[in-house]
Short mmCIF file of C-alpha atoms and ligand atoms in Angstrom, two decimals:
data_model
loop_
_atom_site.label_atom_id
_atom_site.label_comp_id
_atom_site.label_asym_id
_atom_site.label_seq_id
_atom_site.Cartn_x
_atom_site.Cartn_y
_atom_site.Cartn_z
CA UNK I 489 0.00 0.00 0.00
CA UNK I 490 0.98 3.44 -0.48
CA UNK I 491 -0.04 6.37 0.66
CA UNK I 492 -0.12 9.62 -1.61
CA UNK I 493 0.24 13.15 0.28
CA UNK I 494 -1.29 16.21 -1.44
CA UNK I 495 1.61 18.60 -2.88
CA UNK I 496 1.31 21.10 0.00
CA UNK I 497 1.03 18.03 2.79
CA UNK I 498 3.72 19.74 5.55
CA UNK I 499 6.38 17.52 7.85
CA UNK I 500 3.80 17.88 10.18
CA UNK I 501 1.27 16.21 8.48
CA UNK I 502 3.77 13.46 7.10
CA UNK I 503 4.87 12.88 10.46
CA UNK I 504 1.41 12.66 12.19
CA UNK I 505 0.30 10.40 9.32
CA UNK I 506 3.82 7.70 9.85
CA UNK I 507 2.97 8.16 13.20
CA UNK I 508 -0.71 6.63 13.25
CA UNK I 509 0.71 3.87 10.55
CA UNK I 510 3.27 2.66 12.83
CA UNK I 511 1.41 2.59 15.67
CA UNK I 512 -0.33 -0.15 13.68
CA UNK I 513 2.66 -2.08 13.79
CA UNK I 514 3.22 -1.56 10.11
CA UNK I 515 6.45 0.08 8.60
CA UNK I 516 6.80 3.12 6.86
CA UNK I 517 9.25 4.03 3.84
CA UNK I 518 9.38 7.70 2.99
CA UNK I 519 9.92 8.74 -1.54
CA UNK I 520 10.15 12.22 -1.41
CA UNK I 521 9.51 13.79 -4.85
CA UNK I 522 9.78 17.48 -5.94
CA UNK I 523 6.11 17.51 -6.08
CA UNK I 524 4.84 15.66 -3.67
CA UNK I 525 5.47 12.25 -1.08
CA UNK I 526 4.64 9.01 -1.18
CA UNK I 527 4.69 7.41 2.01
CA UNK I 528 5.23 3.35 1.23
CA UNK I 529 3.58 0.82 3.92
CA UNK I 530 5.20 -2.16 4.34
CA UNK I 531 3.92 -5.21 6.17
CA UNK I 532 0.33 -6.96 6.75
CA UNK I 533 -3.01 -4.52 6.95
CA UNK I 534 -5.69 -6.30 9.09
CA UNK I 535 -6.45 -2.70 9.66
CA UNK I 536 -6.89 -1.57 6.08
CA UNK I 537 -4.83 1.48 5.62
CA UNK I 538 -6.66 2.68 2.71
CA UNK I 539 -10.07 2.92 4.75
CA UNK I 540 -8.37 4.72 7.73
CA UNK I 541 -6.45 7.12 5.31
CA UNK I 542 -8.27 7.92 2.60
CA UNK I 543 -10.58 10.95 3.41
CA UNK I 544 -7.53 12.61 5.34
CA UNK I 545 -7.25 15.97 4.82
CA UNK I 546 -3.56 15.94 3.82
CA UNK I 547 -3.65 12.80 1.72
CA UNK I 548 -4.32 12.87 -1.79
CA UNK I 549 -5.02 8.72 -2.10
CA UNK I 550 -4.32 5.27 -0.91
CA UNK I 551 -3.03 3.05 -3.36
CA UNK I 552 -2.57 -0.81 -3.22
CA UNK I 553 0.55 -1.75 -4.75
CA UNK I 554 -0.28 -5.11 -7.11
CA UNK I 555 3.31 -5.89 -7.91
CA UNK I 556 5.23 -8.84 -5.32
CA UNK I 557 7.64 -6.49 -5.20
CA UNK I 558 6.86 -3.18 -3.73
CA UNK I 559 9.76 -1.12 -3.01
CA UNK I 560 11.78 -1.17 -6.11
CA UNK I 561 8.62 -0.96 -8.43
CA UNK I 562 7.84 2.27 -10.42
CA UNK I 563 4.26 1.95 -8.42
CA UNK I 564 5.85 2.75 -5.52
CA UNK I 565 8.79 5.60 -6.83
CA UNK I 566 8.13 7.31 -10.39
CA UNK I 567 11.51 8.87 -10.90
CA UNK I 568 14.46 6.87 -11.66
CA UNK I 569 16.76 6.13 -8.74
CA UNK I 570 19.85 8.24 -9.38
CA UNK I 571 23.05 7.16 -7.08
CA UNK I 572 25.81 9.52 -6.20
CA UNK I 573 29.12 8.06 -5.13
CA UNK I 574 31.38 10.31 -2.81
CA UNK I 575 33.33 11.67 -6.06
CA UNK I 576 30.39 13.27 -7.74
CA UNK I 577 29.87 10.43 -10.13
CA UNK I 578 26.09 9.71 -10.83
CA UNK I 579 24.51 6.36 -11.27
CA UNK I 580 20.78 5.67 -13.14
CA UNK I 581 20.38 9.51 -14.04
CA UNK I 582 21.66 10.96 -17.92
CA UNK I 583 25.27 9.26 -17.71
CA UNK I 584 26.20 5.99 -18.91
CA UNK I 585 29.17 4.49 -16.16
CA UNK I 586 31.63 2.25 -17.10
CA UNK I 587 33.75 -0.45 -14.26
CA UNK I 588 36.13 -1.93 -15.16
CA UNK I 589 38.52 -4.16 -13.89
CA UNK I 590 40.52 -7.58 -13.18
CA UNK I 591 37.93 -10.34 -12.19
CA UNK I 592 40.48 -10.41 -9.67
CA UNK I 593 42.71 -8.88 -7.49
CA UNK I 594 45.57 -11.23 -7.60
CA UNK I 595 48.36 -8.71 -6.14
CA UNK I 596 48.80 -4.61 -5.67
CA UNK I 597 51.25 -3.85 -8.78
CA UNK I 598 48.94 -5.79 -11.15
CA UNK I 599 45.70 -4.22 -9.70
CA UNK I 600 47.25 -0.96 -10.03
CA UNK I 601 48.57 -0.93 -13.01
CA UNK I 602 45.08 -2.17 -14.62
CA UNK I 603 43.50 0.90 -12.38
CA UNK I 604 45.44 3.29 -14.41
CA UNK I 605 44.90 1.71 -17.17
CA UNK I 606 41.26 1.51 -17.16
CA UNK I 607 41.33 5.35 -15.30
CA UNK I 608 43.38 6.46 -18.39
CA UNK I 609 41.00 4.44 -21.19
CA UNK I 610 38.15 6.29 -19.66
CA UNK I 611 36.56 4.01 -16.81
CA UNK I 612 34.91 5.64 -13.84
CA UNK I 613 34.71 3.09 -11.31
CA UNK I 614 37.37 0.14 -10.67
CA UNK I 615 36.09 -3.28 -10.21
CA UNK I 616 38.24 -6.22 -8.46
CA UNK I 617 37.24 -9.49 -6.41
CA UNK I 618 39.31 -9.83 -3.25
CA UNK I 619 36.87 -12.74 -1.90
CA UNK I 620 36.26 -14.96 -4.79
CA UNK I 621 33.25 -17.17 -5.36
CA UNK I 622 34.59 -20.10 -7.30
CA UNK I 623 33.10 -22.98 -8.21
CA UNK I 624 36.01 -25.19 -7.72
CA UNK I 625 37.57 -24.77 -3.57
CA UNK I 626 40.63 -25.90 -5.43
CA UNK I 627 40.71 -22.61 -7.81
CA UNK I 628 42.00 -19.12 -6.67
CA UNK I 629 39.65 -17.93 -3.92
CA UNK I 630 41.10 -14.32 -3.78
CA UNK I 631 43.67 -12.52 -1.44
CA UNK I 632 40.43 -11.43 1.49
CA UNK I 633 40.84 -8.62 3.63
CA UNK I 634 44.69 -8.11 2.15
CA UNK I 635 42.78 -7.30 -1.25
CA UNK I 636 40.49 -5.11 -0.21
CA UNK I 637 43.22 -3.04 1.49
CA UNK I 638 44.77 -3.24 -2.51
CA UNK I 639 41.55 -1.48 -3.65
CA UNK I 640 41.85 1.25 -1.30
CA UNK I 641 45.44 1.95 -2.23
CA UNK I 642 43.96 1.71 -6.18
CA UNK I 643 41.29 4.67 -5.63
CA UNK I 644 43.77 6.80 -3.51
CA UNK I 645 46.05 6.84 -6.33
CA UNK I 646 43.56 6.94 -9.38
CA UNK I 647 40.71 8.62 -7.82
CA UNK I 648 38.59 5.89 -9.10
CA UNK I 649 35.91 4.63 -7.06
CA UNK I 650 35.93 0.63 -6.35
CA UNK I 651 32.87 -2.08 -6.54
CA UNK I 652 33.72 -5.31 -4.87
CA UNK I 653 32.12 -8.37 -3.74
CA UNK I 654 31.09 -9.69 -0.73
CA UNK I 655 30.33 -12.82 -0.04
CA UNK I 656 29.32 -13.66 3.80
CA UNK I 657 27.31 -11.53 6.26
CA UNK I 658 30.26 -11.20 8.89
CA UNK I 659 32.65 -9.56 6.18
CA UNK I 660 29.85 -7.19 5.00
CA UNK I 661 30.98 -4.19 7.71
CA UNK I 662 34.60 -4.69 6.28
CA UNK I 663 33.71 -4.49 2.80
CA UNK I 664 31.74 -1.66 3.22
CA UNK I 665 34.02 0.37 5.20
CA UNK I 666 36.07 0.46 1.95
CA UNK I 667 34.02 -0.16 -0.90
CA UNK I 668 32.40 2.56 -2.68
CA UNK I 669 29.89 -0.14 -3.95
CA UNK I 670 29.28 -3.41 -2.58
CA UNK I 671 29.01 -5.82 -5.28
CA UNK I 672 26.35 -8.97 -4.61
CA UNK I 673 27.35 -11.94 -6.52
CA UNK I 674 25.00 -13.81 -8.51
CA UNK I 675 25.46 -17.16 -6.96
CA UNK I 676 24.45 -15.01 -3.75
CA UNK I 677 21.64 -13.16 -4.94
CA UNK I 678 19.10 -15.31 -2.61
CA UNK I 679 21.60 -15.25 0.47
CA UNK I 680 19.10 -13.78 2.08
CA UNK I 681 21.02 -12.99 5.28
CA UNK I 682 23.01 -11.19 3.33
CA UNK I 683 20.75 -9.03 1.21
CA UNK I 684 19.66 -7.64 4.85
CA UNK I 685 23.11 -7.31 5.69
CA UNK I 686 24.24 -5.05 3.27
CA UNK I 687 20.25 -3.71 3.54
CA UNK I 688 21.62 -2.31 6.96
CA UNK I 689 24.48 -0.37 5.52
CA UNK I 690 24.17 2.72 3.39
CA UNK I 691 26.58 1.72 0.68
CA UNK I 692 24.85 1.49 -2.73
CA UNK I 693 24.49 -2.35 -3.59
CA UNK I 694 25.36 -3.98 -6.63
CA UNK I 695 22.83 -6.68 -6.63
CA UNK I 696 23.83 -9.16 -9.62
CA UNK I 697 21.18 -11.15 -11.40
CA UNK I 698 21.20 -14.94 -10.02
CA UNK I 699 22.52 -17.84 -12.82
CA UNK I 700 18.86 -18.89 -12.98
CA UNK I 701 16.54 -16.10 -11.52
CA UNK I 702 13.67 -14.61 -13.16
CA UNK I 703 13.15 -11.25 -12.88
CA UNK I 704 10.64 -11.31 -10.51
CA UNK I 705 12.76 -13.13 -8.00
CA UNK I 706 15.86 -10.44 -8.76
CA UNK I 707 13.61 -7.79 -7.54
CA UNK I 708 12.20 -9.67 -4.42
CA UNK I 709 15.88 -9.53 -3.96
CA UNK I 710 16.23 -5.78 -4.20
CA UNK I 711 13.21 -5.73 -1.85
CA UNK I 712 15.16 -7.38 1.01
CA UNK I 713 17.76 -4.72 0.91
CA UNK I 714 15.51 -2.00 0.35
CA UNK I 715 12.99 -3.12 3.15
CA UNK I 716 16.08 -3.02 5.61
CA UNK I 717 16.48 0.64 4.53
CA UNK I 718 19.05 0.91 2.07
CA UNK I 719 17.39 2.59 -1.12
CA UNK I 720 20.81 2.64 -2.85
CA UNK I 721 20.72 -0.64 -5.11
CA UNK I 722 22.22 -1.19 -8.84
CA UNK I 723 20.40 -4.33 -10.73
CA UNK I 724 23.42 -5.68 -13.13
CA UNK I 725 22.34 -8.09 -15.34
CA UNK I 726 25.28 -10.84 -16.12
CA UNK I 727 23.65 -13.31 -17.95
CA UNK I 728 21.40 -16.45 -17.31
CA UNK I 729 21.52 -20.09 -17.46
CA UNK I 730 19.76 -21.49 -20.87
CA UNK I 731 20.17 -24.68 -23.14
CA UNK I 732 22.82 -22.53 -25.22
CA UNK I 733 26.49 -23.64 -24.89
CA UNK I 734 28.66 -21.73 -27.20
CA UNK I 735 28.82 -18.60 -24.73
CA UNK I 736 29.51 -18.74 -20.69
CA UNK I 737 25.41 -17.48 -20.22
CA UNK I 738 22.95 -16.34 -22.07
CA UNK I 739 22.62 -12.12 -21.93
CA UNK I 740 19.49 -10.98 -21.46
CA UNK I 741 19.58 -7.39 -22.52
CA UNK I 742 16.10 -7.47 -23.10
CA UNK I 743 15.88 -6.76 -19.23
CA UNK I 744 17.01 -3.58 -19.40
CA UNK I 745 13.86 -1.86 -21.24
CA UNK I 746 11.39 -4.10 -19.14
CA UNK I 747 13.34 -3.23 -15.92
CA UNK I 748 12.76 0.50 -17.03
CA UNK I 749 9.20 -0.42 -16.52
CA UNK I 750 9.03 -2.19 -13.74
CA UNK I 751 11.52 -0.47 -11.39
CA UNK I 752 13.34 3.13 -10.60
CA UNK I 753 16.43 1.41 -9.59
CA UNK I 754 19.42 2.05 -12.39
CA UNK I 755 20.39 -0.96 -14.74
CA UNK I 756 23.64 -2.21 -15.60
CA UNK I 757 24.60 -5.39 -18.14
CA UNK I 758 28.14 -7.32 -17.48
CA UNK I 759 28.78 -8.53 -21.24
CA UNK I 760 32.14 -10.64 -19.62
CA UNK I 761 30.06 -13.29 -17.23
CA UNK I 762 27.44 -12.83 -19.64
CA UNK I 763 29.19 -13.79 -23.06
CA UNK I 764 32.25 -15.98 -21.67
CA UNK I 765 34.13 -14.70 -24.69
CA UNK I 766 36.19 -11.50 -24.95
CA UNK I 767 35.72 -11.16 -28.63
CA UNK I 768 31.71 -10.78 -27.81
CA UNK I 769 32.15 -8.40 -25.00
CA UNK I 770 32.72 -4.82 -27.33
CA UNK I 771 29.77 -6.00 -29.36
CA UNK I 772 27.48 -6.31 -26.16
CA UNK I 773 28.85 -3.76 -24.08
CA UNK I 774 27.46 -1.27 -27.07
CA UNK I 775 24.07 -2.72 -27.20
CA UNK I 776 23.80 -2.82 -23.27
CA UNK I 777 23.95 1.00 -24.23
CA UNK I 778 22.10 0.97 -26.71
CA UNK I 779 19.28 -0.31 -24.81
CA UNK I 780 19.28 2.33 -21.84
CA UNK I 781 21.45 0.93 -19.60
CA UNK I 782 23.07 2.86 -16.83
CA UNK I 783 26.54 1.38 -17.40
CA UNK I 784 28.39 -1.27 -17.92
CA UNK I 785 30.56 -3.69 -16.04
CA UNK I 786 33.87 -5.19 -17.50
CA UNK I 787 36.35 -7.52 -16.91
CA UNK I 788 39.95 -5.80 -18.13
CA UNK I 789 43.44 -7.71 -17.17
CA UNK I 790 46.90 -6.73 -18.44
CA UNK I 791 47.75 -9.83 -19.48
CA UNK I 792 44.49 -12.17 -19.76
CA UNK I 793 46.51 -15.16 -20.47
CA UNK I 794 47.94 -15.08 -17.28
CA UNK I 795 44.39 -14.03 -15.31
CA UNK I 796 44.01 -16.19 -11.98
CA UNK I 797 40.17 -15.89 -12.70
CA UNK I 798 38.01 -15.43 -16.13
CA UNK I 799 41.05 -14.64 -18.28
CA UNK I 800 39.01 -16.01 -21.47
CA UNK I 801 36.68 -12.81 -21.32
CA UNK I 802 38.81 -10.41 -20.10
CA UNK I 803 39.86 -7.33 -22.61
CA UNK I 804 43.25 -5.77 -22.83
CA UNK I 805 43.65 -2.45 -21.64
CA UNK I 806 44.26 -1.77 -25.72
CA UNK I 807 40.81 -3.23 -26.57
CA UNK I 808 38.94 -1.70 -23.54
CA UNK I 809 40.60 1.91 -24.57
CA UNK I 810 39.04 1.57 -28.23
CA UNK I 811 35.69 0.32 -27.20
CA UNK I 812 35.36 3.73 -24.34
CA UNK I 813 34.87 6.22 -27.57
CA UNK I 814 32.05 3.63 -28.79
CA UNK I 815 30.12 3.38 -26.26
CA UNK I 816 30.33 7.58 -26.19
CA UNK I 817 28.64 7.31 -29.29
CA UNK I 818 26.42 4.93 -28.81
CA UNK I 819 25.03 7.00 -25.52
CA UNK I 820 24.84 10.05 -27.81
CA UNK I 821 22.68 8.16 -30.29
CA UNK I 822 20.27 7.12 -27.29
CA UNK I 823 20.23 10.18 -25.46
CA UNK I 824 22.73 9.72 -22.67
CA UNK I 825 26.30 10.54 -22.44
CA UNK I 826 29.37 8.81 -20.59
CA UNK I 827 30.28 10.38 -17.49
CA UNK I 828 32.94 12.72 -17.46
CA UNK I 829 36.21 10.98 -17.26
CA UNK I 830 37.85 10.51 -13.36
CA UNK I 831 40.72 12.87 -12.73
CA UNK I 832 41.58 13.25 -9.24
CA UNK I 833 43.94 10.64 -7.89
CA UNK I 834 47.14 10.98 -5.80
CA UNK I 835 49.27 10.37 -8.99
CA UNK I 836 47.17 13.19 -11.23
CA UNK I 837 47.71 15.91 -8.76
CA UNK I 838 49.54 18.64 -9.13
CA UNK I 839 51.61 19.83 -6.81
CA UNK I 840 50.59 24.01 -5.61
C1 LIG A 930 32.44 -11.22 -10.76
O1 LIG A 930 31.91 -10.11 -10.98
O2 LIG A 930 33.67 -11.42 -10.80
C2 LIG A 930 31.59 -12.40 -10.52
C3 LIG A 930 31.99 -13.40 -9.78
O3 LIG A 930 30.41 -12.28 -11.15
P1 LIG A 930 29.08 -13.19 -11.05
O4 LIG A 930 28.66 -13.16 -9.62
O5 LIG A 930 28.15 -12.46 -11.97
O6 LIG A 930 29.44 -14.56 -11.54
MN1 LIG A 931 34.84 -12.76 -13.09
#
């Protein structure tokens, strides 16, 4: 259910009205638009909201919300989410954003030598696994906490902003005191321990589409983080699980115009996990654009042949550097543009 204030409906009157709502033992969840707010009421109604609210003076109407998911539907929020990071960089509003990154961080000189690269071929946010979720316990599981500490040093010196993953409640406050983004992986996107977890913090959530979710489920897994109070969630789209062999997953850009409809929270499509292949990745990244996503995540490794993780789909710093002016086109054609590039690191300043 949602309740709808009238434009002029003061604090006051918001308050009084949250007030009488909780006091039903229901929860509240404030979207406050220029024109007007929507108060959001979460939890069972025995009581029936919309007959104790409707002929309020201050409200304008009661609306039941149809959708499973309630939160991160456009019934519930009209705008599109937009996400500011600490830099200034914008997420879900007019810019496209590209990460970009090792799949992961196997040391500090090869992490920061792909951070410049990718700062210098026009990324704006670094990605980089320090805890790994690998199929095989016998594969490279990441370098932990020592990794994250590897990302920190990256953004001090580049000034780009770092998305990692996190892959067990107890690690989520140490991930988060670091990461600009904390990145939900798809073989956790129904931990639902965790989706509160990170729902507790306030740093914006990367939630990854599970190997063989439907969208409905994906965004009853925005709702747990939302519903813990944490607005600030990113729906990237990595591919899905289908009969077809030839590439890693199946890419479903397709969800990025229905998402559009169904939800205010910003879109972004991860053509490595979802192609497998680094000689598809260019190809989707642009139609990801194309489409309306927010941004785009990719894998980028100095030397992919020598990649502890996902070396196969990885792009050069070369190759990632030629598709950045693309994708500035492609953005152009659709209305958007690509963020402005990142500028401010340690090694960029000048001195006086
Ligand atoms: C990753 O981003 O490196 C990763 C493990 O992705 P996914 O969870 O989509 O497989
Ligand atoms: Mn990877």
């Amino acid at each position: 259910m949602i309740i709808v204030m009238k434009s002029g409906a003061s604090r006051s009157d918001i308050d009084r009205i949250c007030g009488k709502v909780e006091a039903r033992g229901l929860k509240t969840h404030l979207s406050e638009g220029e024109d007007r707010t929507v108060i959001g009421v979460i939890g069972h109604d025995p009581f029936s909201v919309k007959d104790a609210f409707t002929h309020d003076p201050s409200v304008e109407d009661v609306v039941r919300i149809t959708k499973p998911y309630k939160l991160s539907g456009r019934e519930f929020r009209r705008a599109d989410t937009v996400i500011t990071l600490p830099n200034g960089l914008t997420i879900g509003g007019d810019e496209v954003v590209l990460m970009a990154g090792p799949c992961s961080v196997e040391s500090e000189e090869m992490l920061l030598e792909t951070a410049r690269a990718v700062r210098d071929g026009g990324g704006h946010i670094l990605r980089g696994g320090a805890f790994k979720p690998r199929t095989s316990p016998y594969a490279f599981q990441g370098l932990g906490r020592a990794g994250l500490q590897h990302l920190a040093e990256a953004r001090r010196q580049t000034g780009l902003p770092v998305v990692t993953e996190v892959m067990t409640p107890s690690e989520v406050e140490s991930v988060a005191e670091i990461a600009d983004i904390v990145q939900i992986g798809a073989r956790n996107m129904q931990n639902f321990d965790l989706l509160r977890e990170v729902g507790r913090h306030t740093r914006p959530v990367l939630l990854k589409r599970g190997l063989s979710n439907t969208i409905e489920e994906w965004l009853l897994s925005a709702e747990y983080v939302l519903s813990q109070g944490n607005y600030n969630v990113i729906l990237c789209e990595r591919g899905i699980r289908t009969f077809e062999t030839m590439t890693r997953n199946t890419l479903d850009i397709a969800c990025v115009p229905l998402l559009e409809e169904l939800s205010h929270l910003p879109v972004i499509i991860d053509p490595s996990h979802g192609t497998g292949r680094w000689s598809m990745v260019a190809a989707c990244a642009r139609a990801a654009v194309a489409a309306g996503a927010d941004g785009v995540m990719i894998e980028v490794h100095p030397r992919p042949d020598e990649a502890l993780s996902d070396g196969p789909q990885s792009l050069t710093p070369q190759n990632f550097a030629a598709l950045v002016p693309q994708l500035r086109r492609v953005a152009a054609a659709v209305g958007k543009r690509l963020a402005e590039p990142v500028r401010t690191g340690a090694d960029t300043a000048v001195a006086g």
